[in-house]
Short mmCIF file of C-alpha atoms and ligand atoms in Angstrom, two decimals:
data_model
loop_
_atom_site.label_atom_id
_atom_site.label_comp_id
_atom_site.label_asym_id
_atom_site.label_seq_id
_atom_site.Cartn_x
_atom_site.Cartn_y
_atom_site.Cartn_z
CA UNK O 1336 -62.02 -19.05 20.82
CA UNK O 1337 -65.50 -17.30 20.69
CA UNK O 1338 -66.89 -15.19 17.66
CA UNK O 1339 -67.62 -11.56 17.86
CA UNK O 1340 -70.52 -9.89 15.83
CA UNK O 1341 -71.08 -6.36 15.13
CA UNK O 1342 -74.27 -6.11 13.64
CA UNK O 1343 -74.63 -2.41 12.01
CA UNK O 1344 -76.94 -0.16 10.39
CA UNK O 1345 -75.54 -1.46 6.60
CA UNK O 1346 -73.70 -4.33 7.43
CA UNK O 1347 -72.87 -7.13 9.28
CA UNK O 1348 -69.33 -8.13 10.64
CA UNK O 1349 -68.59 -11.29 12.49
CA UNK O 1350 -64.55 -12.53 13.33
CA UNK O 1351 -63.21 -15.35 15.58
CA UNK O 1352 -61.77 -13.50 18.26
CA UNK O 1353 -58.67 -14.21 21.11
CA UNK O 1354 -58.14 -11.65 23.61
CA UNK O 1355 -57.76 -8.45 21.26
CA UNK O 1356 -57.21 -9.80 18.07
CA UNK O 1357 -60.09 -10.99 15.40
CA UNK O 1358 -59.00 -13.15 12.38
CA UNK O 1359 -61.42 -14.91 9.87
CA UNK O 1360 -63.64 -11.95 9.45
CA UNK O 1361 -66.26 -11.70 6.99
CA UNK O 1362 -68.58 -9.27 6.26
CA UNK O 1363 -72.29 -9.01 4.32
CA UNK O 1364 -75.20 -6.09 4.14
CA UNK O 1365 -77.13 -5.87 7.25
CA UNK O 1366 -80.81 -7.30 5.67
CA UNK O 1367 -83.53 -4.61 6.84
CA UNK O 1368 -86.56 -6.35 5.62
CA UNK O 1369 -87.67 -7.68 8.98
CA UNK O 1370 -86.33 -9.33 12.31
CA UNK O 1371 -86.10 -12.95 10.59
CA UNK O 1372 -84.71 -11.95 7.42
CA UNK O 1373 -82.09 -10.04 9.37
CA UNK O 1374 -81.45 -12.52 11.94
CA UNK O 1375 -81.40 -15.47 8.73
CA UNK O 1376 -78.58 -12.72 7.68
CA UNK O 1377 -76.77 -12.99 10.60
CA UNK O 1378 -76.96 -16.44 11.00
CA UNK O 1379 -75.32 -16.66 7.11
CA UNK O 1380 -72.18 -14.97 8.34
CA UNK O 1381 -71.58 -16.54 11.69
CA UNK O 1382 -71.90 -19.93 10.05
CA UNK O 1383 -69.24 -18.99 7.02
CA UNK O 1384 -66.59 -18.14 10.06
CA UNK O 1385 -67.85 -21.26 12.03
CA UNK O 1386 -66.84 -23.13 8.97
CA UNK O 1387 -63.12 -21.57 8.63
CA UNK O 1388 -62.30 -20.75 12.51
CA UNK O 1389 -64.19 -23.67 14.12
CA UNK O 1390 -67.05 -24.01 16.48
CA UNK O 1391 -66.57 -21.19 19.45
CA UNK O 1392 -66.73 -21.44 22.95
CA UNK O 1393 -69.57 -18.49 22.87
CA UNK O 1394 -70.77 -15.73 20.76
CA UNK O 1395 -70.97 -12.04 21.50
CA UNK O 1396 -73.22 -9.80 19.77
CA UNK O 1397 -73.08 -6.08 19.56
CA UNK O 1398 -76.14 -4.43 18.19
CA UNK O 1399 -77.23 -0.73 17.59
CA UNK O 1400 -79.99 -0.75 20.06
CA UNK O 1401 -80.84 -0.54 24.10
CA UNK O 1402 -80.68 -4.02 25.09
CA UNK O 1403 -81.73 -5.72 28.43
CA UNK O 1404 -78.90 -7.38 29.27
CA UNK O 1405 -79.88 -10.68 31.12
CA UNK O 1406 -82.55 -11.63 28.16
CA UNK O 1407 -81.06 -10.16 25.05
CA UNK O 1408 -83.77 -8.41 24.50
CA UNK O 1409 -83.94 -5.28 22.28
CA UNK O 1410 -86.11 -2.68 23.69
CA UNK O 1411 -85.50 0.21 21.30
CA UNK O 1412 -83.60 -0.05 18.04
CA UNK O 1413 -83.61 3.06 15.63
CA UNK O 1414 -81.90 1.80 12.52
CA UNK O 1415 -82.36 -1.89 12.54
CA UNK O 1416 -85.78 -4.01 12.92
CA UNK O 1417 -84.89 -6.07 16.15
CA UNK O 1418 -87.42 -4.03 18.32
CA UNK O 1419 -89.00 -6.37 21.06
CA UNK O 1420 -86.37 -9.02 19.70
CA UNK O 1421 -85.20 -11.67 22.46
CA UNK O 1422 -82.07 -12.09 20.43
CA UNK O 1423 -80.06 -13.94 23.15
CA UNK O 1424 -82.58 -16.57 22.81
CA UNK O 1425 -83.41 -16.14 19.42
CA UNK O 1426 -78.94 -16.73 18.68
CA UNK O 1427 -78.68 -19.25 21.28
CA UNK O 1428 -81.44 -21.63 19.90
CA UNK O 1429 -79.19 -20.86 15.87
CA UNK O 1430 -76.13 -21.90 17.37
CA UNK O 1431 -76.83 -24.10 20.77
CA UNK O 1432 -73.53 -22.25 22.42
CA UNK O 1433 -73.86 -19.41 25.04
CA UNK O 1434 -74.80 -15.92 23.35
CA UNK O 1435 -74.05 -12.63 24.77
CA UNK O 1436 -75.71 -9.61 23.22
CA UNK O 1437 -74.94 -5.78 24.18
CA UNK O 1438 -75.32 -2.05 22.95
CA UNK O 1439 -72.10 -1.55 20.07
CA UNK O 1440 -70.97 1.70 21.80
CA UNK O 1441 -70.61 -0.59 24.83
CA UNK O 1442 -68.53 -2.76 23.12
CA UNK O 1443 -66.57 -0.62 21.53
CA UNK O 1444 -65.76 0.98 24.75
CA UNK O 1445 -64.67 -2.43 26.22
CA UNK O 1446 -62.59 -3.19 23.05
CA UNK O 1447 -60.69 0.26 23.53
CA UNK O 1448 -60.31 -0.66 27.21
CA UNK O 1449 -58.60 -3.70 26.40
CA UNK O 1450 -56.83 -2.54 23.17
CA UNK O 1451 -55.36 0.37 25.52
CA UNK O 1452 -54.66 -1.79 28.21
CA UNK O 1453 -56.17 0.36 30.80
CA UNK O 1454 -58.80 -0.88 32.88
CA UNK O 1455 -61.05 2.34 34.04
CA UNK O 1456 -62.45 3.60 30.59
CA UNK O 1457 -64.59 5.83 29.61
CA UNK O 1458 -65.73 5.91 25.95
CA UNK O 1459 -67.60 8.65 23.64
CA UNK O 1460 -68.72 7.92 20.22
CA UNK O 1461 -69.26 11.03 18.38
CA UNK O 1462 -71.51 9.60 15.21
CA UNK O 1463 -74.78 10.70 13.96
CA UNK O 1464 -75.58 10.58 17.77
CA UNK O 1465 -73.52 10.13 20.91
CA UNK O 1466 -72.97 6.74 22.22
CA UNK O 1467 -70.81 5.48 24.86
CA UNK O 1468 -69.70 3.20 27.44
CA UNK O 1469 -68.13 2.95 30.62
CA UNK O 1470 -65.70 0.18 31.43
CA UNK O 1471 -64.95 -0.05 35.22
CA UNK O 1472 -62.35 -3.06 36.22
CA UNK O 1473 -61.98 -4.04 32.85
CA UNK O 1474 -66.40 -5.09 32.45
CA UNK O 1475 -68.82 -3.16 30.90
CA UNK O 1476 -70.98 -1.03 33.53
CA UNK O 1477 -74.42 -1.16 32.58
CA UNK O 1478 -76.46 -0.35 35.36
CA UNK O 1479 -79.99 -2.62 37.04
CA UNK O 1480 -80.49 -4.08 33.53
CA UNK O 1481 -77.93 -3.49 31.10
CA UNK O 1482 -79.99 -0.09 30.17
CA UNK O 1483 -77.09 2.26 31.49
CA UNK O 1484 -74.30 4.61 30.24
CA UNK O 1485 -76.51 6.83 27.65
CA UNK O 1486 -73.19 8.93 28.08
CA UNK O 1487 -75.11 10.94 25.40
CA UNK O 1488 -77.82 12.20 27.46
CA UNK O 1489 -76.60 14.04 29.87
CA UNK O 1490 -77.93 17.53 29.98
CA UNK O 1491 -75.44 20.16 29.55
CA UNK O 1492 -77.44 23.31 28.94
CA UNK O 1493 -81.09 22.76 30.74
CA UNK O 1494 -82.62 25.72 28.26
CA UNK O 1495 -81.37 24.06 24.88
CA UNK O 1496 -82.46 22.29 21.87
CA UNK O 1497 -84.76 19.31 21.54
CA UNK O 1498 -82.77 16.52 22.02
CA UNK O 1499 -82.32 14.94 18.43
CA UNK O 1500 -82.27 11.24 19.83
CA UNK O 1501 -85.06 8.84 21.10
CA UNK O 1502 -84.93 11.27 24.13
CA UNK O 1503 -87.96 13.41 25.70
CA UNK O 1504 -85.29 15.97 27.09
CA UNK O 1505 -83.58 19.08 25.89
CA UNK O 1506 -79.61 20.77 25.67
CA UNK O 1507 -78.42 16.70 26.12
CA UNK O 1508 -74.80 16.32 25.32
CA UNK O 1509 -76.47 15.04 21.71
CA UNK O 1510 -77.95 17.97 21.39
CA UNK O 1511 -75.05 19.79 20.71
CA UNK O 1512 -72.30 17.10 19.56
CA UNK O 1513 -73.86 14.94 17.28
CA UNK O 1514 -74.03 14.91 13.04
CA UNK O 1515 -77.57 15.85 13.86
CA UNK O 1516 -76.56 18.49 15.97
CA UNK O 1517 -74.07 20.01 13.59
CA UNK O 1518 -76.36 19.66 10.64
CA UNK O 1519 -79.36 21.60 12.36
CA UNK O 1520 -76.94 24.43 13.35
CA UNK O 1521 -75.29 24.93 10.23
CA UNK O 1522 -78.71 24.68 8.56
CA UNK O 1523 -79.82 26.80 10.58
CA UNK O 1524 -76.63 29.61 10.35
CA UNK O 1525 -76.95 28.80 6.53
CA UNK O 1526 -80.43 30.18 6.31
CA UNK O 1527 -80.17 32.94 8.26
CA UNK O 1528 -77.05 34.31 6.36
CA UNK O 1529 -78.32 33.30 2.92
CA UNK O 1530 -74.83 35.11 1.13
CA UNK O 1531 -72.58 33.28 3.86
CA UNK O 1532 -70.39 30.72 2.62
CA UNK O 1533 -72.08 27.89 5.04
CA UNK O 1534 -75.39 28.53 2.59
CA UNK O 1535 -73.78 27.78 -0.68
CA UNK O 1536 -72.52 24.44 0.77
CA UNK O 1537 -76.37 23.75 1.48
CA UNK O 1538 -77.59 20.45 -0.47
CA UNK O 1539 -80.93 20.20 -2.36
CA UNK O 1540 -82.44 19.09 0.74
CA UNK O 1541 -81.85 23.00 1.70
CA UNK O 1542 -79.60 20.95 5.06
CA UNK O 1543 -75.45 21.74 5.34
CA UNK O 1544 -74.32 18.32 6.41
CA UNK O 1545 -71.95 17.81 8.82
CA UNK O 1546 -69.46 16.50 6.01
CA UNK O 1547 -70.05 20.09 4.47
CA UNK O 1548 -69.60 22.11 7.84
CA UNK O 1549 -66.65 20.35 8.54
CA UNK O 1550 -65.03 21.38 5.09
CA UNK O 1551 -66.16 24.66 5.87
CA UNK O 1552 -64.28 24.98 8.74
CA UNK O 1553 -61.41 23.32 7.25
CA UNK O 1554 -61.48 25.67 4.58
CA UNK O 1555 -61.08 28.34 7.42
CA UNK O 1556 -65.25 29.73 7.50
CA UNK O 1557 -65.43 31.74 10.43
CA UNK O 1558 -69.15 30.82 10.53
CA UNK O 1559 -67.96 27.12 10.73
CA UNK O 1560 -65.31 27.38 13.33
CA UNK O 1561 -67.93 29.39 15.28
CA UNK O 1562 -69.78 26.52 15.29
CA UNK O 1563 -67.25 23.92 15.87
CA UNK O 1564 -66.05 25.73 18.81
CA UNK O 1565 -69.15 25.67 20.50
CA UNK O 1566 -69.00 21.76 19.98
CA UNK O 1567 -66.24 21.58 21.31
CA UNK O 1568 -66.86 23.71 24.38
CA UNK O 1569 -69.88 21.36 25.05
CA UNK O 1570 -67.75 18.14 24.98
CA UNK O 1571 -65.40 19.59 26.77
CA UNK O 1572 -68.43 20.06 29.54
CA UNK O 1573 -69.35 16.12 29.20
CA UNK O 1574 -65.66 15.39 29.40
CA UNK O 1575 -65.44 17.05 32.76
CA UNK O 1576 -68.53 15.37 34.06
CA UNK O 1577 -67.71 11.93 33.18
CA UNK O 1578 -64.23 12.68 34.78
CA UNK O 1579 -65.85 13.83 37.70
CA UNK O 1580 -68.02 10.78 38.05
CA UNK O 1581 -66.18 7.63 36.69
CA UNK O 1582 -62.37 8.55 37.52
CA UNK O 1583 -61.59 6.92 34.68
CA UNK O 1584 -57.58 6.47 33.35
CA UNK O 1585 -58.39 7.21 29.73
CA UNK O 1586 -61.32 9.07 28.23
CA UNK O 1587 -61.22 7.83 24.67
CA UNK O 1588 -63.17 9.51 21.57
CA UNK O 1589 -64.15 7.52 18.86
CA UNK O 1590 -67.20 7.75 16.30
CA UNK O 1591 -67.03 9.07 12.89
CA UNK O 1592 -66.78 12.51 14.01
CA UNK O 1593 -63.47 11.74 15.57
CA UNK O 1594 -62.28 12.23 11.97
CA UNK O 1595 -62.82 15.78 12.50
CA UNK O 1596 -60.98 15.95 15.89
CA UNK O 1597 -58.45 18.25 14.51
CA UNK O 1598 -61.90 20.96 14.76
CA UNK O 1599 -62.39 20.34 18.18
CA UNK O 1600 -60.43 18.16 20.62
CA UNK O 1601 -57.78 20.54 21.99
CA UNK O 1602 -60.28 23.24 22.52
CA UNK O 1603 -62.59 20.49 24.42
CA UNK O 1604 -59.98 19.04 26.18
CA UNK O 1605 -58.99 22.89 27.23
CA UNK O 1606 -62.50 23.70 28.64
CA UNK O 1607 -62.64 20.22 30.27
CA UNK O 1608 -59.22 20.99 32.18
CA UNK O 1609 -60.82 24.32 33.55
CA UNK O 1610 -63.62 22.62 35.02
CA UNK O 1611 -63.20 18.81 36.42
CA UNK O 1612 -61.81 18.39 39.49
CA UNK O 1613 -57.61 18.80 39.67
CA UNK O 1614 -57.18 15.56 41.96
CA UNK O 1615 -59.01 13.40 39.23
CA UNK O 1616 -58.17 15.66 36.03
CA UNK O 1617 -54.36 15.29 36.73
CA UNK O 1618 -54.94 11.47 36.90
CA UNK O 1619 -56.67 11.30 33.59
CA UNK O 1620 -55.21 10.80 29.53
CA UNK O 1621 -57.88 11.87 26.83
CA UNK O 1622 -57.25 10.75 23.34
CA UNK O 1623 -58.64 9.48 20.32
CA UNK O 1624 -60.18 5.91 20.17
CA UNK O 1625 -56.99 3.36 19.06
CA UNK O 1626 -59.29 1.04 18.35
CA UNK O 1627 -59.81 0.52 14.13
CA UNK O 1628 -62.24 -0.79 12.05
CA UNK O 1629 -62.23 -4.16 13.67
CA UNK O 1630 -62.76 -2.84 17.20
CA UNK O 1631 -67.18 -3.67 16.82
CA UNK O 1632 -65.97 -7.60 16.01
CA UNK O 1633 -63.03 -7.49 18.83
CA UNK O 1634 -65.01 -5.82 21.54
CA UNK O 1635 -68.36 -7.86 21.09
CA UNK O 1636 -65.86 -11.33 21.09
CA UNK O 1637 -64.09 -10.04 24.69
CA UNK O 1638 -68.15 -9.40 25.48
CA UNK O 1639 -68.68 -13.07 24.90
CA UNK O 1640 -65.09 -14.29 26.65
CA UNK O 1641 -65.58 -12.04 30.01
CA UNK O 1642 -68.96 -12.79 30.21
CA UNK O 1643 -69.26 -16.83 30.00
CA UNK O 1644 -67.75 -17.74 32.97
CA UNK O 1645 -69.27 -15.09 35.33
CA UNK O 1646 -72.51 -16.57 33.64
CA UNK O 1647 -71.69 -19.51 34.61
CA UNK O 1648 -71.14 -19.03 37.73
CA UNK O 1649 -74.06 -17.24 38.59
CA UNK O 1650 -76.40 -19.04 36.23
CA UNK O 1651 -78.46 -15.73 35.67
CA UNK O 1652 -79.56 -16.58 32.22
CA UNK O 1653 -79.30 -20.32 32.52
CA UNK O 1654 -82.86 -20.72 31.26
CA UNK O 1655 -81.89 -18.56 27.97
CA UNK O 1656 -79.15 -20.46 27.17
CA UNK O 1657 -80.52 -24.30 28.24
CA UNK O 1658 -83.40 -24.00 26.02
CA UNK O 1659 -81.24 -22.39 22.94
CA UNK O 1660 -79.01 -26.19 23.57
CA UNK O 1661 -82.34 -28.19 23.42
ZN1 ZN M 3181 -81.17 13.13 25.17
#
């Protein structure tokens, strides 16, 4: 048995987890104060499942940031204060068993993998930005350092807008199908057509949400389903690339967005048939994510279960995890 742990932007989730399912889960607010008081947070949560589900064989940790794999350590993390974090260490040393930490949307995409059954996944998560992960022989790729799969920032249009994420480039795959992205354009369509009916849906932050532009379109908006269908015709573009590149057997979309998948997904799916290759389009299901709410938890536990005996065997953060037993 090993423990999975999603730590998110508001809270934090942590389950005992065997193969794909998760039982004993608990949950608490994700503590933003400061690295230790969020870490002390963690630490609270894991221990309450230790108590009901027993000691685990390791712990996986899935965390909102770019993480160097072999080390644990957070290089960039938006939402969450574990910037320049060695949390490997910092986990190992808490709990004195073998710690495994990774980006969430590369969990998540190694959950769905597994959850699916299919062992050649690709993953988008469609959120506030766009995350993903690539799952190749049933393990996480993650390039040199565990830095790989920004599945997000791939250019798609070299001329277009800023990139909304931590990201010097512009007309990224983020740019265009992301809340962010959706918010700025409706915004944007709202101001410019102040009688429109995207501009009465704008908050007192003078911003239409993406919430709001989806109801728009729901509510049938031409303005909104302009603006939807552009999404989609972007995804559609990353679908085909990803296709192109990873072969996978399933392209899965997850993320918040997803919700709205009804706006967008048969269009994308449409534009992605007309330009991926046939050989490797034919081969190729995309659909939404199966994986629920528990798929953070589940995917950062099968982190911790694939990844302890490869570690042992090659001993490439023996150091880490020696000194956390100590
Ligand atoms: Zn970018």
């Amino acid at each position: 048995m090993v423990l999975g742990v999603d730590v998110g932007g508001t809270k934090v989730a942590v389950a005992a987890v065997e193969g794909v399912t998760a039982t004993h889960a608990a949950e608490h607010p994700t503590v933003t104060a400061g690295a230790d008081a969020l870490l002390d947070g963690v630490e609270h949560v894991v221990r309450e499942v230790i108590a009901a589900a027993g000691e685990p064989e390791a712990i996986g940790v899935g965390v909102p940031s770019q993480i160097e794999f072999a080390t644990g350590m957070v290089e960039t993390s938006v939402n969450i204060p574990l910037m320049g974090v060695p949390l490997r260490e910092e986990l190992g040393r808490r709990f004195g068993v073998p710690v495994f930490v990774d980006n969430d949307a590369n969990c998540a995409a190694l959950a769905e993998a597994h959850i699916v059954g299919e062992s050649h996944l690709v993953m988008l998560t469609l959120g506030t930005g766009v995350g993903g992960g690539v799952v190749i022989d049933g393990l996480t790729f993650r390039g040199a350092h565990g830095l790989g799969a920004e599945l997000g920032h791939i250019a798609v249009n070299p001329d277009g807008p800023p990139c909304p994420g931590n990201c010097p480039n512009r007309g990224c795959l983020e740019s265009y199908c992301s809340g962010q992205a959706l918010e700025r354009d409706a915004t944007e369509l709202a101001k410019d057509k102040p009688d429109s009916p995207l501009a009465e849906r704008m908050g007192p932050d003078r911003k239409v949400s993406g919430r709001e532009l989806v109801a728009a379109a729901d509510a049938g908006d031409s303005d909104a389903l302009l603006l939807m269908e552009n999404f989609a015709r972007m995804l559609g573009i990353g679908i085909a690339n990803y296709v192109n590149v990873f072969e996978p057997q399933r392209l899965a979309i997850g993320g918040g967005l997803s919700r709205a998948s009804h706006l967008f997904l048969e269009r994308a799916v449409k534009e992605a048939a007309a330009r991926a290759l046939p050989a490797l389009w034919k081969r190729v299901s995309v659909a939404l994510a199966e994986g629920g709410a528990d798929a953070g938890v589940i995917g950062a536990g099968l982190l911790a279960a694939l990844e302890m005996p490869r570690d042992r065997d090659t001993g490439s953060a023996k150091a880490t995890t020696s000194k956390g037993i100590e």
